[in-house]
Every structure is written in C-alpha cells, then in structure tokens.
C-alpha cells in the first residue's frame, strides 16, 4: 500500500510540476507574441506618419523640419539655434511654407478671422528644460478650424503646413520654484521658446 501511495504521490507531483511548467511556457509565449505584435504596430504607425509627412511636404513644396531647423534636428532637447538661423529658414522670401508637428492649444475668432494655436514638443511638459517650444498662431479658413477642432483629442498631434511671416524668440518665462509648496515663489526662468505667426495651408492629424 505504501508503494502505491508513493507512486501516486510521485505521479501527482510530476503532473503538478508539468502543469506549472506548461503554464509558464504559455505565459512566456503570450508575452513574446504581444511584444512582437507591439513592435509591428509601432513600425506600421511610424511608416504611416512618415508617409503623411512626406506627402504633405511634396504636395506644398514645404520646408521639412530638417530644412528649416537643420541644427535642432541633431539633438532637439539640447541644441539652441540662433534666432537668425531659424528666421532665415522658417520665415523666407522664397514663398515656401514650412512643415511642423504640434498639438492644438486653442481655437478662436477675432475680427471675423479664425485662428488656431499650436505648440510643438512634448504636450506633457511646457518648461524649456524639456526642449524648445514653438508656439504657433495661425490664421486659418473657418472650415479648417472646425475640422481640426472636431478631430482633436487629448494630446493629439497634427502635421501643420503653414506660411510664416513673423518669428519672435522668448528668452525668459515666469514659473514657480516648487509646485508642491503651499506658497510657491514666482520666479523668472530662462527659456528657449519661439512665437511664430502665419497662415494655414493644410493641417492633418498624425496617424495613431
């Protein structure tokens, strides 16, 4: 009887360990599958975005980011191009528009004209410590404004083609020293931000 019990116990132990091993392998394969699918999805998304950017740049003979901001594309977080360099490329006498990528800040009407305000960079952070910011104020057709607003969702990015006629550099911004303080101090911080004004040519949502 003891031999039978030992054999039964061994069989149950083997079955239990085998089941655990199969479950572990199954979970591991599922994780690997999800990782592969995630990478494939990101690659498809990247290709769609690049295709749209290229299409709009060619359609409007627009200056790409590499063309109007050749210094910044080396390291967009830390490169500090001069205002003259950007002014020469972004605001140009050739009549060429520029292509940017940004997220919507506001839409409004002023003296029977319609405007869209965009900001480039990471939508989570405003501080210049997280890279340059281009604040765009664009005069756009009413239909385009409504279309963009309707398409807009939280942190949605857009491909923007616009003709710019003015660019100003902001060297300082006001901020608070510690947002967690009960009475934070307001202080002036160095910035690397720009305000660009122009007219809309075409705006399309960046594929998710």
PDB file of C-alpha atoms in Angstrom:
ATOM      1  CA  UNK A   1       0.000   0.000   0.000  1.00  0.00           C
ATOM      2  CA  UNK A   2       2.837   2.387   0.849  1.00  0.00           C
ATOM      3  CA  UNK A   3       4.410   1.732  -2.547  1.00  0.00           C
ATOM      4  CA  UNK A   4       1.134   2.568  -4.273  1.00  0.00           C
ATOM      5  CA  UNK A   5       0.804   5.770  -2.231  1.00  0.00           C
ATOM      6  CA  UNK A   6       4.374   6.814  -3.055  1.00  0.00           C
ATOM      7  CA  UNK A   7       3.799   6.127  -6.737  1.00  0.00           C
ATOM      8  CA  UNK A   8       0.536   8.092  -6.711  1.00  0.00           C
ATOM      9  CA  UNK A   9       2.221  10.976  -4.909  1.00  0.00           C
ATOM     10  CA  UNK A  10       5.061  10.971  -7.435  1.00  0.00           C
ATOM     11  CA  UNK A  11       2.622  10.953 -10.353  1.00  0.00           C
ATOM     12  CA  UNK A  12       0.643  13.851  -8.853  1.00  0.00           C
ATOM     13  CA  UNK A  13       3.834  15.809  -8.209  1.00  0.00           C
ATOM     14  CA  UNK A  14       5.026  15.227 -11.765  1.00  0.00           C
ATOM     15  CA  UNK A  15       1.626  16.272 -13.131  1.00  0.00           C
ATOM     16  CA  UNK A  16       1.589  19.417 -10.988  1.00  0.00           C
ATOM     17  CA  UNK A  17       5.132  20.441 -11.976  1.00  0.00           C
ATOM     18  CA  UNK A  18       4.411  19.714 -15.636  1.00  0.00           C
ATOM     19  CA  UNK A  19       1.232  21.826 -15.490  1.00  0.00           C
ATOM     20  CA  UNK A  20       3.126  24.704 -13.874  1.00  0.00           C
ATOM     21  CA  UNK A  21       5.859  24.456 -16.497  1.00  0.00           C
ATOM     22  CA  UNK A  22       3.329  24.399 -19.337  1.00  0.00           C
ATOM     23  CA  UNK A  23       1.546  27.398 -17.851  1.00  0.00           C
ATOM     24  CA  UNK A  24       4.840  29.296 -17.525  1.00  0.00           C
ATOM     25  CA  UNK A  25       5.813  28.498 -21.110  1.00  0.00           C
ATOM     26  CA  UNK A  26       2.344  29.500 -22.332  1.00  0.00           C
ATOM     27  CA  UNK A  27       2.531  32.841 -20.498  1.00  0.00           C
ATOM     28  CA  UNK A  28       6.037  33.450 -21.817  1.00  0.00           C
ATOM     29  CA  UNK A  29       4.942  32.755 -25.380  1.00  0.00           C
ATOM     30  CA  UNK A  30       1.973  35.104 -24.929  1.00  0.00           C
ATOM     31  CA  UNK A  31       4.267  37.869 -23.665  1.00  0.00           C
ATOM     32  CA  UNK A  32       6.676  37.340 -26.582  1.00  0.00           C
ATOM     33  CA  UNK A  33       3.775  37.361 -29.036  1.00  0.00           C
ATOM     34  CA  UNK A  34       2.448  40.622 -27.592  1.00  0.00           C
ATOM     35  CA  UNK A  35       5.927  42.166 -27.801  1.00  0.00           C
ATOM     36  CA  UNK A  36       6.284  41.168 -31.452  1.00  0.00           C
ATOM     37  CA  UNK A  37       2.803  42.480 -32.283  1.00  0.00           C
ATOM     38  CA  UNK A  38       3.539  45.706 -30.369  1.00  0.00           C
ATOM     39  CA  UNK A  39       6.755  46.285 -32.316  1.00  0.00           C
ATOM     40  CA  UNK A  40       4.981  45.562 -35.600  1.00  0.00           C
ATOM     41  CA  UNK A  41       2.195  48.005 -34.696  1.00  0.00           C
ATOM     42  CA  UNK A  42       4.707  50.739 -33.829  1.00  0.00           C
ATOM     43  CA  UNK A  43       6.537  50.161 -37.105  1.00  0.00           C
ATOM     44  CA  UNK A  44       3.275  50.427 -39.063  1.00  0.00           C
ATOM     45  CA  UNK A  45       2.438  53.620 -37.164  1.00  0.00           C
ATOM     46  CA  UNK A  46       5.883  55.081 -37.884  1.00  0.00           C
ATOM     47  CA  UNK A  47       5.567  54.280 -41.595  1.00  0.00           C
ATOM     48  CA  UNK A  48       2.110  55.899 -41.771  1.00  0.00           C
ATOM     49  CA  UNK A  49       3.408  59.058 -40.100  1.00  0.00           C
ATOM     50  CA  UNK A  50       6.456  59.301 -42.337  1.00  0.00           C
ATOM     51  CA  UNK A  51       4.293  58.735 -45.412  1.00  0.00           C
ATOM     52  CA  UNK A  52       1.894  61.546 -44.439  1.00  0.00           C
ATOM     53  CA  UNK A  53       4.724  63.980 -43.644  1.00  0.00           C
ATOM     54  CA  UNK A  54       6.450  63.227 -46.950  1.00  0.00           C
ATOM     55  CA  UNK A  55       3.180  63.521 -48.882  1.00  0.00           C
ATOM     56  CA  UNK A  56       2.330  66.971 -47.458  1.00  0.00           C
ATOM     57  CA  UNK A  57       5.885  68.267 -47.856  1.00  0.00           C
ATOM     58  CA  UNK A  58       5.950  67.276 -51.528  1.00  0.00           C
ATOM     59  CA  UNK A  59       2.394  68.480 -52.183  1.00  0.00           C
ATOM     60  CA  UNK A  60       3.095  72.015 -50.941  1.00  0.00           C
ATOM     61  CA  UNK A  61       6.843  72.189 -51.613  1.00  0.00           C
ATOM     62  CA  UNK A  62       7.160  72.800 -47.878  1.00  0.00           C
ATOM     63  CA  UNK A  63      10.376  73.064 -45.915  1.00  0.00           C
ATOM     64  CA  UNK A  64      10.724  69.949 -43.804  1.00  0.00           C
ATOM     65  CA  UNK A  65      11.909  70.091 -40.195  1.00  0.00           C
ATOM     66  CA  UNK A  66      15.387  69.050 -41.378  1.00  0.00           C
ATOM     67  CA  UNK A  67      15.416  72.026 -43.764  1.00  0.00           C
ATOM     68  CA  UNK A  68      14.033  74.873 -41.658  1.00  0.00           C
ATOM     69  CA  UNK A  69      15.713  73.732 -38.427  1.00  0.00           C
ATOM     70  CA  UNK A  70      18.908  71.927 -39.534  1.00  0.00           C
ATOM     71  CA  UNK A  71      20.691  72.476 -36.223  1.00  0.00           C
ATOM     72  CA  UNK A  72      17.851  71.449 -33.974  1.00  0.00           C
ATOM     73  CA  UNK A  73      17.338  68.044 -35.554  1.00  0.00           C
ATOM     74  CA  UNK A  74      20.749  66.887 -34.314  1.00  0.00           C
ATOM     75  CA  UNK A  75      19.528  66.925 -30.732  1.00  0.00           C
ATOM     76  CA  UNK A  76      16.144  68.637 -30.286  1.00  0.00           C
ATOM     77  CA  UNK A  77      16.379  68.553 -26.494  1.00  0.00           C
ATOM     78  CA  UNK A  78      19.641  70.445 -26.121  1.00  0.00           C
ATOM     79  CA  UNK A  79      20.502  72.289 -29.341  1.00  0.00           C
ATOM     80  CA  UNK A  80      19.960  76.047 -29.036  1.00  0.00           C
ATOM     81  CA  UNK A  81      19.868  77.525 -32.557  1.00  0.00           C
ATOM     82  CA  UNK A  82      20.102  81.267 -33.020  1.00  0.00           C
ATOM     83  CA  UNK A  83      17.012  83.279 -33.865  1.00  0.00           C
ATOM     84  CA  UNK A  84      18.661  84.430 -37.107  1.00  0.00           C
ATOM     85  CA  UNK A  85      19.135  80.877 -38.332  1.00  0.00           C
ATOM     86  CA  UNK A  86      15.504  79.956 -37.690  1.00  0.00           C
ATOM     87  CA  UNK A  87      14.240  83.270 -39.042  1.00  0.00           C
ATOM     88  CA  UNK A  88      16.144  82.729 -42.265  1.00  0.00           C
ATOM     89  CA  UNK A  89      14.656  79.272 -42.832  1.00  0.00           C
ATOM     90  CA  UNK A  90      11.199  79.425 -41.248  1.00  0.00           C
ATOM     91  CA  UNK A  91      10.428  82.934 -42.491  1.00  0.00           C
ATOM     92  CA  UNK A  92      11.807  83.087 -46.025  1.00  0.00           C
ATOM     93  CA  UNK A  93      11.483  85.197 -49.168  1.00  0.00           C
ATOM     94  CA  UNK A  94      11.142  82.185 -51.451  1.00  0.00           C
ATOM     95  CA  UNK A  95       7.460  81.885 -50.680  1.00  0.00           C
ATOM     96  CA  UNK A  96       7.919  78.372 -49.353  1.00  0.00           C
ATOM     97  CA  UNK A  97       5.784  77.232 -46.419  1.00  0.00           C
ATOM     98  CA  UNK A  98       7.170  75.136 -43.567  1.00  0.00           C
ATOM     99  CA  UNK A  99       6.043  71.833 -42.112  1.00  0.00           C
ATOM    100  CA  UNK A 100       5.839  71.296 -38.352  1.00  0.00           C
ATOM    101  CA  UNK A 101       4.306  68.777 -35.968  1.00  0.00           C
ATOM    102  CA  UNK A 102       2.416  70.030 -32.932  1.00  0.00           C
ATOM    103  CA  UNK A 103      -0.647  69.741 -30.729  1.00  0.00           C
ATOM    104  CA  UNK A 104      -3.636  72.061 -30.523  1.00  0.00           C
ATOM    105  CA  UNK A 105      -3.780  74.650 -27.742  1.00  0.00           C
ATOM    106  CA  UNK A 106      -6.713  76.833 -28.729  1.00  0.00           C
ATOM    107  CA  UNK A 107      -9.100  77.911 -31.479  1.00  0.00           C
ATOM    108  CA  UNK A 108     -10.730  81.319 -31.545  1.00  0.00           C
ATOM    109  CA  UNK A 109     -12.306  84.056 -33.665  1.00  0.00           C
ATOM    110  CA  UNK A 110     -11.030  87.649 -33.793  1.00  0.00           C
ATOM    111  CA  UNK A 111     -12.445  90.416 -36.031  1.00  0.00           C
ATOM    112  CA  UNK A 112     -14.167  87.888 -38.313  1.00  0.00           C
ATOM    113  CA  UNK A 113     -10.938  85.908 -38.696  1.00  0.00           C
ATOM    114  CA  UNK A 114     -10.337  82.423 -37.365  1.00  0.00           C
ATOM    115  CA  UNK A 115      -7.172  81.283 -35.623  1.00  0.00           C
ATOM    116  CA  UNK A 116      -5.586  78.080 -34.389  1.00  0.00           C
ATOM    117  CA  UNK A 117      -2.851  77.975 -31.770  1.00  0.00           C
ATOM    118  CA  UNK A 118      -0.447  75.056 -31.714  1.00  0.00           C
ATOM    119  CA  UNK A 119       2.631  74.172 -29.708  1.00  0.00           C
ATOM    120  CA  UNK A 120       5.432  71.845 -30.744  1.00  0.00           C
ATOM    121  CA  UNK A 121       7.260  69.499 -28.401  1.00  0.00           C
ATOM    122  CA  UNK A 122       6.043  67.187 -25.670  1.00  0.00           C
ATOM    123  CA  UNK A 123       2.432  68.034 -24.655  1.00  0.00           C
ATOM    124  CA  UNK A 124       3.093  66.925 -21.060  1.00  0.00           C
ATOM    125  CA  UNK A 125       5.827  69.443 -20.329  1.00  0.00           C
ATOM    126  CA  UNK A 126       5.889  73.162 -21.030  1.00  0.00           C
ATOM    127  CA  UNK A 127       9.198  74.024 -19.372  1.00  0.00           C
ATOM    128  CA  UNK A 128      12.041  74.887 -21.715  1.00  0.00           C
ATOM    129  CA  UNK A 129      14.153  72.438 -19.754  1.00  0.00           C
ATOM    130  CA  UNK A 130      12.462  69.698 -21.755  1.00  0.00           C
ATOM    131  CA  UNK A 131      13.406  71.142 -25.137  1.00  0.00           C
ATOM    132  CA  UNK A 132      12.476  74.007 -27.427  1.00  0.00           C
ATOM    133  CA  UNK A 133       8.922  75.153 -27.906  1.00  0.00           C
ATOM    134  CA  UNK A 134       7.412  76.780 -30.984  1.00  0.00           C
ATOM    135  CA  UNK A 135       4.101  78.453 -30.214  1.00  0.00           C
ATOM    136  CA  UNK A 136       2.209  78.870 -33.473  1.00  0.00           C
ATOM    137  CA  UNK A 137      -0.565  81.395 -34.091  1.00  0.00           C
ATOM    138  CA  UNK A 138      -2.153  80.647 -37.450  1.00  0.00           C
ATOM    139  CA  UNK A 139      -4.865  82.429 -39.395  1.00  0.00           C
ATOM    140  CA  UNK A 140      -6.942  79.636 -40.965  1.00  0.00           C
ATOM    141  CA  UNK A 141     -10.127  79.226 -43.011  1.00  0.00           C
ATOM    142  CA  UNK A 142     -13.230  78.703 -40.909  1.00  0.00           C
ATOM    143  CA  UNK A 143     -13.835  75.213 -42.327  1.00  0.00           C
ATOM    144  CA  UNK A 144     -10.284  74.132 -41.468  1.00  0.00           C
ATOM    145  CA  UNK A 145     -10.632  75.410 -37.907  1.00  0.00           C
ATOM    146  CA  UNK A 146     -13.842  73.454 -37.360  1.00  0.00           C
ATOM    147  CA  UNK A 147     -12.329  70.323 -38.883  1.00  0.00           C
ATOM    148  CA  UNK A 148      -9.238  70.463 -36.665  1.00  0.00           C
ATOM    149  CA  UNK A 149     -11.269  71.114 -33.521  1.00  0.00           C
ATOM    150  CA  UNK A 150     -13.598  68.244 -34.357  1.00  0.00           C
ATOM    151  CA  UNK A 151     -10.654  65.898 -34.951  1.00  0.00           C
ATOM    152  CA  UNK A 152      -8.755  66.989 -31.858  1.00  0.00           C
ATOM    153  CA  UNK A 153      -8.500  64.688 -28.839  1.00  0.00           C
ATOM    154  CA  UNK A 154      -6.263  64.909 -25.777  1.00  0.00           C
ATOM    155  CA  UNK A 155      -2.570  65.089 -26.737  1.00  0.00           C
ATOM    156  CA  UNK A 156      -3.426  64.591 -30.430  1.00  0.00           C
ATOM    157  CA  UNK A 157      -0.627  65.679 -32.737  1.00  0.00           C
ATOM    158  CA  UNK A 158      -1.091  67.305 -36.131  1.00  0.00           C
ATOM    159  CA  UNK A 159       1.063  67.779 -39.206  1.00  0.00           C
ATOM    160  CA  UNK A 160       0.949  71.509 -39.930  1.00  0.00           C
ATOM    161  CA  UNK A 161       1.852  73.204 -43.208  1.00  0.00           C
ATOM    162  CA  UNK A 162       1.827  76.992 -42.946  1.00  0.00           C
ATOM    163  CA  UNK A 163       3.410  80.116 -44.434  1.00  0.00           C
ATOM    164  CA  UNK A 164       5.109  82.132 -41.700  1.00  0.00           C
ATOM    165  CA  UNK A 165       5.677  85.881 -41.749  1.00  0.00           C
ATOM    166  CA  UNK A 166       6.869  86.565 -38.190  1.00  0.00           C
ATOM    167  CA  UNK A 167       9.082  84.851 -35.629  1.00  0.00           C
ATOM    168  CA  UNK A 168       9.985  86.079 -32.149  1.00  0.00           C
ATOM    169  CA  UNK A 169      12.253  84.456 -29.592  1.00  0.00           C
ATOM    170  CA  UNK A 170      11.365  84.353 -25.889  1.00  0.00           C
ATOM    171  CA  UNK A 171      14.419  84.204 -23.653  1.00  0.00           C
ATOM    172  CA  UNK A 172      12.621  84.151 -20.297  1.00  0.00           C
ATOM    173  CA  UNK A 173       9.382  82.825 -18.870  1.00  0.00           C
ATOM    174  CA  UNK A 174       7.696  83.086 -15.467  1.00  0.00           C
ATOM    175  CA  UNK A 175       7.375  79.920 -13.414  1.00  0.00           C
ATOM    176  CA  UNK A 176       7.149  78.654  -9.836  1.00  0.00           C
ATOM    177  CA  UNK A 177      10.068  77.270  -7.862  1.00  0.00           C
ATOM    178  CA  UNK A 178       8.215  74.283  -6.357  1.00  0.00           C
ATOM    179  CA  UNK A 179       4.606  73.367  -7.295  1.00  0.00           C
ATOM    180  CA  UNK A 180       4.299  71.211  -4.142  1.00  0.00           C
ATOM    181  CA  UNK A 181       4.851  74.147  -1.809  1.00  0.00           C
ATOM    182  CA  UNK A 182       1.875  75.705  -0.052  1.00  0.00           C
ATOM    183  CA  UNK A 183       3.061  79.176  -1.114  1.00  0.00           C
ATOM    184  CA  UNK A 184       5.372  78.667  -4.106  1.00  0.00           C
ATOM    185  CA  UNK A 185       7.548  81.532  -5.231  1.00  0.00           C
ATOM    186  CA  UNK A 186       7.119  83.019  -8.689  1.00  0.00           C
ATOM    187  CA  UNK A 187      10.445  83.371 -10.440  1.00  0.00           C
ATOM    188  CA  UNK A 188      11.792  84.144 -13.880  1.00  0.00           C
ATOM    189  CA  UNK A 189      13.420  81.215 -15.694  1.00  0.00           C
ATOM    190  CA  UNK A 190      15.496  81.085 -18.823  1.00  0.00           C
ATOM    191  CA  UNK A 191      13.673  79.740 -21.864  1.00  0.00           C
ATOM    192  CA  UNK A 192      14.294  78.741 -25.416  1.00  0.00           C
ATOM    193  CA  UNK A 193      10.847  79.341 -26.842  1.00  0.00           C
ATOM    194  CA  UNK A 194       9.635  80.922 -30.075  1.00  0.00           C
ATOM    195  CA  UNK A 195       6.385  82.524 -31.216  1.00  0.00           C
ATOM    196  CA  UNK A 196       5.658  82.130 -34.927  1.00  0.00           C
ATOM    197  CA  UNK A 197       2.753  83.749 -36.766  1.00  0.00           C
ATOM    198  CA  UNK A 198       1.468  82.763 -40.169  1.00  0.00           C
ATOM    199  CA  UNK A 199      -1.356  81.408 -42.314  1.00  0.00           C
ATOM    200  CA  UNK A 200      -2.625  77.839 -42.570  1.00  0.00           C
ATOM    201  CA  UNK A 201      -2.181  75.891 -45.795  1.00  0.00           C
ATOM    202  CA  UNK A 202      -3.076  72.372 -44.699  1.00  0.00           C
ATOM    203  CA  UNK A 203      -3.417  70.567 -41.358  1.00  0.00           C
ATOM    204  CA  UNK A 204      -3.819  66.811 -40.980  1.00  0.00           C
ATOM    205  CA  UNK A 205      -3.996  64.639 -37.838  1.00  0.00           C
ATOM    206  CA  UNK A 206      -0.931  62.486 -37.303  1.00  0.00           C
ATOM    207  CA  UNK A 207      -1.921  58.784 -37.507  1.00  0.00           C
ATOM    208  CA  UNK A 208      -2.084  56.991 -34.157  1.00  0.00           C
TER     209      UNK A 208
END
